[in-house]
Amino acid sequence: MLKKYLKRITSFIFATFFAISRLMITTVHAEENQGDFIPFRSDYVAYIAQNASADSDIVQWVWLKLFEEETNWNSSQSYYSATATDPSGNTVSASKWATKYYNLYVGTDGALKSSYNTQVTYNPEFDGFIFATLINNDDFVINWLNQEPSVFKQYAQTSSSHPIFTEGMIELTKNGLFLGGGKDASNNTFLKGAGSTNTKYNAKWSAGGTTRDTYDISVLKIFGSDYMSLSDIQKTWVKTYMDWMVSDYVAYRTGGVAAKNNSESLYNLISTSYEGFANGNVNQEFFNYCISSPDVAVGDLIVNAAEKMGETSAYRTGKADVAANINMSSIWAGDADCDYTETSLGDNDYDWLAYNICFSNNSFYSTLRTLVDNNTVTAQQKQEWLMRYYQKHSTSSSEGSMSYAIQHAGETITSDVKYASSTWTGCGRSCWSDDDDSFWCPIHSGEGYQDVVKPIGVKSFSFELKPGGGGFGNGHVASSLNVTVKDTDSGTVIYDNIELQNKATLSIPDKYVWSSTIVISISAHYKDGLNQHVGRGACDRYHNGYCNATWTYVPLSDCEKNRHIYSYSYQFYDKYDNPITSGSSTTPYYCKATGYCTKCPATDVQYDYTLRQVNTTSKMDYVADFEHSSEIGEKTYTVYKGSAATSFKEYSSTKNTGYTTGSCSGSSSSGKYAASSSKTVIENGSGNSFGLHASASGTVSLKSGSIMDGAKTITVSASAKEVTFKLYSPKRGCLDEIALYSSSSSELTWTFDCSDYSDTQLEGAYISVNMHSTAQNSGGRAVGDRASVNATVRFNYIKVTY
């Protein structure tokens, strides 16, 4: 478990105060008799915000009560109220749970907020607290499913909108906890429930097998929204469901459990599965989706299919490397020199993979090639790679080769080949003088058939029939032809037995221009003869005919023949796909490079998910090098450690207040970050001295983003009788805390040692300062004496040293 135990302070701190360690300083009340110490409803949110990371049954109980009551706010509930009091003291209509029950809390961004009218359930702002409870209470998810399953299922259904909740579930189960052997396995807790757990987890449900309503499907939805982050154990678990989900989708389509309209995350899963790759009913649909959607990686599809089909050469740079390809831009971006060997990657492009997609005929690559050819984007990318390849490797420039097509791009060429030739019988007679017998010359006809492979690169063609023999009987009757155009690879009929007039042009759809499997079936119907009486002339005994073909090659730009020249712009993103800008302390997760060709309208988008880190004493550089695309330059995102000018940064009530938030209360306020409360009475003999009491309190926080990489120590100072300083992680809850006490409301200071934490653990960290002071007069006084008490709290500063 990812759990950071609180540091224990055992020594006394002398002078005016001493240190104690305890769970929380805020006073809470037992509102209902649950056998445990629990807070008022109005304290629920503040309690969770302070204690989400505690291994605590009470924290879990508060979460589940909150889920239940917020989602069931109606007059039939015991906690319902028709009216409430807003923060200004006005009576308002209680439209929801948070209108009636609310308080101040410190959010995961480190800001002090009010929970008034703010629903917690389904609100992504509170997902960091759910994350902390999930990973520190491994039975929480089971208790959640037992008591509030509909709430859990809704989080799962919308997991893409709750990325931190998703991250928590992935963290919890990354080593296989609750997963068992997968679909229908007896130890799959999310499916089998009570039959698969020990008494600690106490799962109350039990299911015999997977259905669209079982909890394992909810977990699949969660995993599907961030598949790239799964461990191998989790991916193996997911794969046990693929055949069932794909078959269900093929059978029911929009009614399928993994249909996109039902669950986009499940659709994401099946679109990258081997089972989807191997199913001819849906594999083109899935491949097209992988190419067009930034939420799934076509690299996952390639790796999953190759792994299942035993084609290990498909990920020779490593499964993680190939799987990180969001689209195929990097795969087709190589220079096509194919300089790789069995032991070397050459210039480190993906030529080894591109070559196999184009030329290997094993079942994996031939299927992948068909999918590539039938997608507009990848077919164009493949075409351009092949052009570069053939210019560097061509051994022939004969008609039909890629080299020939590139050489004659945009030209119209009549072939020397005589297609669909035929020979037929004529009259075999002649009449040259008055002494010869005249004769009747009828129509003579013949048939010619031939299958012709359309040359690569031809975008349109025409045929001209050349029938005839000697003498007058030479093509005097119109001949005709029919053509059928078919892709022999896929079996697709492009044109079916259409009659084509002599020299009429027939165009080839763009997707088939560069295909080498397009066959034209020619059916030529030759006719000649006079069909009349011949008084002078001749008609040969035999006639012949043939068909001339004229091929028009697609025009090519310099970019298509040689390579596009792109100018790239870059954008870094965090793990949740939010763009981040220079100067932010947020750790980048990936970089997107968008290229615009300087010579044509073409664009290119590539991603780098494997950022290289360069750590120095003053900064951390995250380098996107797009290692398989040499034409894309490196881009660096820098996170500075601390201040560039000094080795520390200080935040106080008068300095950098934009980074601190606070609220203090007392009978008279001394400002946003301080408070005082005073009372004065004159003794009249009634004993009022013992009722003379004053209190002041406040909470101040240092917002998330203020503590940068490289923090060595964090010193916090406040003046009060009692203070609690806490160091929080937005997802992992309280990293460290200390409670300090002073008898005279003097300055209390504590320094957190950050050496125990990595920059990753401190990412987004924030500080919470809780202050409280009371004063009470307890001495004896004569009647007529004046007595005064004063309670004060004041936030002084937070100093981060780098």
XYZ file of N, CA and C in Angstrom, residues 681-689 781-785:
42
model
N -15.820 42.577 32.121
C -16.975 42.673 33.017
C -16.518 43.297 34.347
N -17.465 43.790 35.107
C -17.209 44.310 36.466
C -17.844 43.341 37.449
N -17.042 42.908 38.412
C -17.535 41.935 39.385
C -18.660 42.562 40.227
N -19.799 41.864 40.271
C -20.944 42.379 41.033
C -21.389 41.418 42.127
N -20.512 40.421 42.345
C -20.832 39.488 43.416
C -21.643 38.291 42.973
N -21.997 38.254 41.710
C -22.819 37.133 41.228
C -21.981 35.966 40.721
N -20.663 36.116 40.767
C -19.796 35.031 40.289
C -19.632 35.027 38.780
N -19.901 36.186 38.145
C -19.808 36.202 36.676
C -18.382 36.023 36.180
N -17.401 36.117 37.089
C -16.016 35.959 36.659
C -15.775 34.584 36.044
N -11.962 38.168 42.695
C -11.947 39.630 42.601
C -12.940 40.211 43.608
N -12.645 41.416 44.025
C -13.587 42.121 44.917
C -14.715 42.699 44.081
N -15.859 42.887 44.752
C -16.992 43.507 44.058
C -16.576 44.889 43.586
N -16.874 45.171 42.301
C -16.522 46.454 41.717
C -15.241 46.417 40.907
N -14.453 45.302 41.061
C -13.232 45.203 40.245
C -13.586 44.896 38.785
